[in-house]
Coordinates of C-alpha atoms in Angstrom, one line a residue:
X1 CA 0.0 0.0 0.0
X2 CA 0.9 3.7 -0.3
X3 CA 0.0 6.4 2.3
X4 CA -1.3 9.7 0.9
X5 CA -1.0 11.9 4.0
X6 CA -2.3 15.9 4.4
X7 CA -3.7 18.4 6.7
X8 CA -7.2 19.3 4.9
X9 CA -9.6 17.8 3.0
X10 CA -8.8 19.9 0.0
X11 CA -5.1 18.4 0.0
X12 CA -6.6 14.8 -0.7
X13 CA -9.7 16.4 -2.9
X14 CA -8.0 14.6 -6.1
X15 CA -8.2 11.3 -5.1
X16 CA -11.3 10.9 -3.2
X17 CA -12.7 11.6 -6.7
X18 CA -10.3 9.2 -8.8
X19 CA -9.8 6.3 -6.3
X20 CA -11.6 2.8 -7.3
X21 CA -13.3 0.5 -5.4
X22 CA -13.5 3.5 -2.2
X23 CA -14.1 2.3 1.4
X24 CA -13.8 4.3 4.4
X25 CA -11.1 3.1 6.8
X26 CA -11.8 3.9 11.2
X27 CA -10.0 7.4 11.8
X28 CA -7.4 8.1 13.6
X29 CA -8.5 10.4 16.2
X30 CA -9.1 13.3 14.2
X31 CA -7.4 12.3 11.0
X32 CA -10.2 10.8 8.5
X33 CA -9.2 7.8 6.5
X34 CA -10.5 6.2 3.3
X35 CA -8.6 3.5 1.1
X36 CA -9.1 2.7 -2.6
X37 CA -7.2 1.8 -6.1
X38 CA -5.1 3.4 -8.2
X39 CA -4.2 1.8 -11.1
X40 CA -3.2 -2.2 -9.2
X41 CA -1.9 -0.2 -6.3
X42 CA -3.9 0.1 -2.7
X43 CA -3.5 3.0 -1.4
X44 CA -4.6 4.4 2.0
X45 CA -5.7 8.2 2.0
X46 CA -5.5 10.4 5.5
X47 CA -6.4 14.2 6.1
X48 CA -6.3 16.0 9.4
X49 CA -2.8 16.2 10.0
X50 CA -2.4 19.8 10.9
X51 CA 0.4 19.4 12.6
X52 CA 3.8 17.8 12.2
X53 CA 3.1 16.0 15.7
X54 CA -0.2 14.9 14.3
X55 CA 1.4 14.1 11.0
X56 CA 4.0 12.0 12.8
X57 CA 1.8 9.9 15.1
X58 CA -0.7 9.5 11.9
X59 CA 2.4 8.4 9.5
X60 CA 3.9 6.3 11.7
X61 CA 0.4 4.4 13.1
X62 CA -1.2 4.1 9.1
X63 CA 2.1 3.0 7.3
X64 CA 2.4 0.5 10.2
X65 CA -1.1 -0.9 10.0
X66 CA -1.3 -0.9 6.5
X67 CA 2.3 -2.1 6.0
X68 CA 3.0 0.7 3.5
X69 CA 5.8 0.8 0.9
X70 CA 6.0 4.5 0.3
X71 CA 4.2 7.7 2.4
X72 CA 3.3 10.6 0.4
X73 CA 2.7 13.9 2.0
X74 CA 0.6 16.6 0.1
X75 CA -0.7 19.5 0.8
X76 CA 0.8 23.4 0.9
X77 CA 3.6 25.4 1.8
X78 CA 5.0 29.1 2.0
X79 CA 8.0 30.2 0.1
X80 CA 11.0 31.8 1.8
X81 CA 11.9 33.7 -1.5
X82 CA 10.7 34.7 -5.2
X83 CA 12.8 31.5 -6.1
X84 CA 9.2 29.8 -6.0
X85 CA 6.1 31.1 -6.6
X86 CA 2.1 30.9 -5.8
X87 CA 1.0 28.5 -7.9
X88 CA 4.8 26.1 -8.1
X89 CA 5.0 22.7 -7.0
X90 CA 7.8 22.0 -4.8
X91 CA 8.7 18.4 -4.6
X92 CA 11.3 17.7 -1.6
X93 CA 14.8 16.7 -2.2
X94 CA 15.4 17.1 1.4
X95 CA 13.5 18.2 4.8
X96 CA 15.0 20.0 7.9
X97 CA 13.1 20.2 11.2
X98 CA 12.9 23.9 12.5
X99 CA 11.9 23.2 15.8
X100 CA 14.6 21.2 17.3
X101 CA 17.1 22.8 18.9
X102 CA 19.0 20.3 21.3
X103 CA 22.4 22.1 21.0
X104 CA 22.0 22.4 25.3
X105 CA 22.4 18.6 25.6
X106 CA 25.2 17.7 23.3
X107 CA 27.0 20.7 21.4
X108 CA 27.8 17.9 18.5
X109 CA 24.3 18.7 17.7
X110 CA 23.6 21.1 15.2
X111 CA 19.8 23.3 15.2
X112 CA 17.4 21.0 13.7
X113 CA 19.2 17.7 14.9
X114 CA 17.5 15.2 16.7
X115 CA 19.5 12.9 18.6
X116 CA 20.6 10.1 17.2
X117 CA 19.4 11.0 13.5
X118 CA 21.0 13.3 11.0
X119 CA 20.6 16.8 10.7
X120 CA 18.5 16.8 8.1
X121 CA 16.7 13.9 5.8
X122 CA 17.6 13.7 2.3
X123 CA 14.8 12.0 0.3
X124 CA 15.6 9.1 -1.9
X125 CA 17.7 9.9 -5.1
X126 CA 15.7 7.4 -7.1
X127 CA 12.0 8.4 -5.6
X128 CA 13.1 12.3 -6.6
X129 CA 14.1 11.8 -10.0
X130 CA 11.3 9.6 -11.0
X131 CA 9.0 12.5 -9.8
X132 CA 10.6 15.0 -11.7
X133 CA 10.9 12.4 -14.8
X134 CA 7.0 11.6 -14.2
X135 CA 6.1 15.4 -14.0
X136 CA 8.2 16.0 -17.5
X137 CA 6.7 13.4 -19.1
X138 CA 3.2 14.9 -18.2
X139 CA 4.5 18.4 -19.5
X140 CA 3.7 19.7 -15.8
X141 CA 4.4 23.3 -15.4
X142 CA 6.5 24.9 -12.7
X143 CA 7.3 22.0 -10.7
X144 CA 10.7 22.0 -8.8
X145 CA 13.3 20.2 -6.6
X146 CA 12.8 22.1 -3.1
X147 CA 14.4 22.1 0.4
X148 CA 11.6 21.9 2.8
X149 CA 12.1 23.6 6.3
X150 CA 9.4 22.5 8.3
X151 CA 7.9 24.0 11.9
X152 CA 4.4 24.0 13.5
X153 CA 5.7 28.1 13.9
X154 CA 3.7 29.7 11.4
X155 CA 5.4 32.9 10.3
X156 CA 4.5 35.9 9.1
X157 CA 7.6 37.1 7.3
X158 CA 11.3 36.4 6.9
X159 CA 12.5 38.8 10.3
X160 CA 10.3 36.5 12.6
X161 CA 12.9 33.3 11.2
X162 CA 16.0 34.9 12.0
X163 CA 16.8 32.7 15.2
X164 CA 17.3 29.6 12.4
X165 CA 17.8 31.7 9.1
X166 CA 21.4 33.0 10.4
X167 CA 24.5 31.4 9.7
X168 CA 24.2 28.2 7.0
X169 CA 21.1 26.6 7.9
X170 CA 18.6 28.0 5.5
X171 CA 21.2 31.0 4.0
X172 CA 23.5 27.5 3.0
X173 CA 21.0 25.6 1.0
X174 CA 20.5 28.2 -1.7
X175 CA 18.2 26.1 -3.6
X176 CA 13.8 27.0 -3.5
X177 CA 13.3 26.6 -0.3
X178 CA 9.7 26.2 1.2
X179 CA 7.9 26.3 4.6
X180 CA 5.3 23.9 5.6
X181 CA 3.8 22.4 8.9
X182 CA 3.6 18.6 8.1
X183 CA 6.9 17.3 6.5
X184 CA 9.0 17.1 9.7
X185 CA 6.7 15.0 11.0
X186 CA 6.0 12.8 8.0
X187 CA 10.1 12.2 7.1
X188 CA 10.6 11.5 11.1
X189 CA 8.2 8.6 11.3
X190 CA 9.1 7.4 8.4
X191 CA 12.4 6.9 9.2
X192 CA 11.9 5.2 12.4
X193 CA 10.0 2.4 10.7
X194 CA 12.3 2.7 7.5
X195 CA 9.8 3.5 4.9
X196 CA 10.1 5.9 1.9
X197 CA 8.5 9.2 2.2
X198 CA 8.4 12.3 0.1
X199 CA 6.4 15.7 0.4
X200 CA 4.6 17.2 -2.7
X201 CA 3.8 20.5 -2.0
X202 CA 1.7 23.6 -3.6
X203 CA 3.1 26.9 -2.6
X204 CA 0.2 29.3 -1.7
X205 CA 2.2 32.3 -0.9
X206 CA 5.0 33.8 0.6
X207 CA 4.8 32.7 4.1
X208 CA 1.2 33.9 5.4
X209 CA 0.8 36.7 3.6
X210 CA -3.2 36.6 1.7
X211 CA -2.8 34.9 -1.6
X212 CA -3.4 37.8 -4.2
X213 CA -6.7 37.0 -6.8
X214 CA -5.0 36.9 -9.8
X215 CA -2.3 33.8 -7.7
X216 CA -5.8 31.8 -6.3
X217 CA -6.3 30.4 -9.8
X218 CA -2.8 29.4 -10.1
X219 CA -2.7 27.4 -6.6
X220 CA -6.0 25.8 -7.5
X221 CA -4.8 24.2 -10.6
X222 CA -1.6 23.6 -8.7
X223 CA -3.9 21.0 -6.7
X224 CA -4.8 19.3 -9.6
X225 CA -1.5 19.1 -11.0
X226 CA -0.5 17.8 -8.2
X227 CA -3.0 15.0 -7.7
X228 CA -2.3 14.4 -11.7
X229 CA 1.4 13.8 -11.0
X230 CA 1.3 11.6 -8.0
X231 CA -1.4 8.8 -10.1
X232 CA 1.1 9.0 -13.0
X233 CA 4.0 8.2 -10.3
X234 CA 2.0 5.4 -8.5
X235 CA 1.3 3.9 -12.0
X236 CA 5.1 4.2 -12.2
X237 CA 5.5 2.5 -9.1
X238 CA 3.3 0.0 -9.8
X239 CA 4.7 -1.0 -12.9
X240 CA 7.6 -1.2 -11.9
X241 CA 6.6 -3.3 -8.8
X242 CA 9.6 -2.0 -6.3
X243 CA 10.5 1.2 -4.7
X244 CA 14.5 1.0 -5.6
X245 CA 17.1 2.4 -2.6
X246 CA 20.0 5.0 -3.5

């Protein structure tokens, strides 16, 4: 099975309207859950993650009960710069935590770090490309490799993120970087039970500022693009029959 994991309704919108053969699963606490078919994949659909510790708890119970093969979280994020825009896709290449800092109990520890895992979480090479292969073979628009720093902080420009921004850990990875609330949590559990994951995101604006009218359109179709990608990459997966490692 494959876990399709996001905070709202609207993230999973897509494919409560394409799935085959839909059943509803029992929640998980608040997070609703239905399962259905996607080409001769299973896959196992959860909204009401708002939170990365929501997200985790979720990500980690679901792929567990389900014995899951890849998670998938969707949903949106805030841009850090004019690198990506209202409207982009950001597909994670890699995922730092923003709200870790445990630099009082070992100094080895870098911001972000958790002990005893790495600074941050690189997403599979293989997983990555076939995304971005999968999304040029569609002739998607304005989807990108991203960096994805992810807090449950939401901020309301740049100035409030200058207690992590300084130094190299978001100035050093120069590449689009994004905000969300979810993907921390996602890429933690995941690790702990050693399954795949990867975030594809739609960027609604920069940070929480009002999407303007004439970027709503954008980000609505961005939805659909993204829900359009992620069936052509499970059809991938499925042909394929395997999840390959780096």
């Amino acid at each position: 099975m494959i876990l399709i994991i996001g905070s709202t309704f609207d993230d999973v919108l897509y494919f409560d309207a394409k799935v085959r053969n839909k059943r509803e699963e029992k929640p998980f606490g608040s997070v609703n859950v239905f399962s259905g078919d996607i080409f001769s994949q299973r896959v196992i659909v959860a909204y009401g993650a708002s939170t990365s510790y929501i997200a985790s708890a979720a990500t980690a119970y679901l792929a567990a009960k389900y014995s899951t093969i890849l998670v998938i979280n969707v949903g949106s994020c805030f841009s850090y710069n004019d690198q990506m825009r209202p409207g982009d896709i950001a597909i994670s290449e890699s995922i730092h935590i923003c709200d870790v800092d445990q630099r009082a109990v070992d100094s080895r520890l870098r911001i972000g770090q958790i002990p005893g895992m790495p600074q941050y979480f690189n997403v599979m090479t293989y997983l990555a490309n076939l995304t971005i292969t999968t999304a040029e073979k569609l002739s998607l628009t304005n989807v990108k490799s991203a960096t994805i720093f992810s807090t449950d902080t939401i901020y309301k420009d740049v100035e409030e993120t200058r207690h992590f921004t300084s130094g190299e850990y978001v100035l050093g990875s120069n590449k689009n970087i994004v905000f969300d609330s979810e993907s921390g949590g996602v890429t933690v559990a995941s690790s702990l039970i050693e399954c795949p994951s990867l975030s594809v995101k739609v960027v609604t604006s920069p940070f929480k500022d009002k999407v303007e009218t004439k970027d709503l359109v954008n980000v609505m179709k961005a939805y659909a693009r993204v829900g359009k990608l992620l069936i052509a990459l499970i059809g991938e997966i499925s042909r394929n029959d395997t999840i390959m490692s780096n």
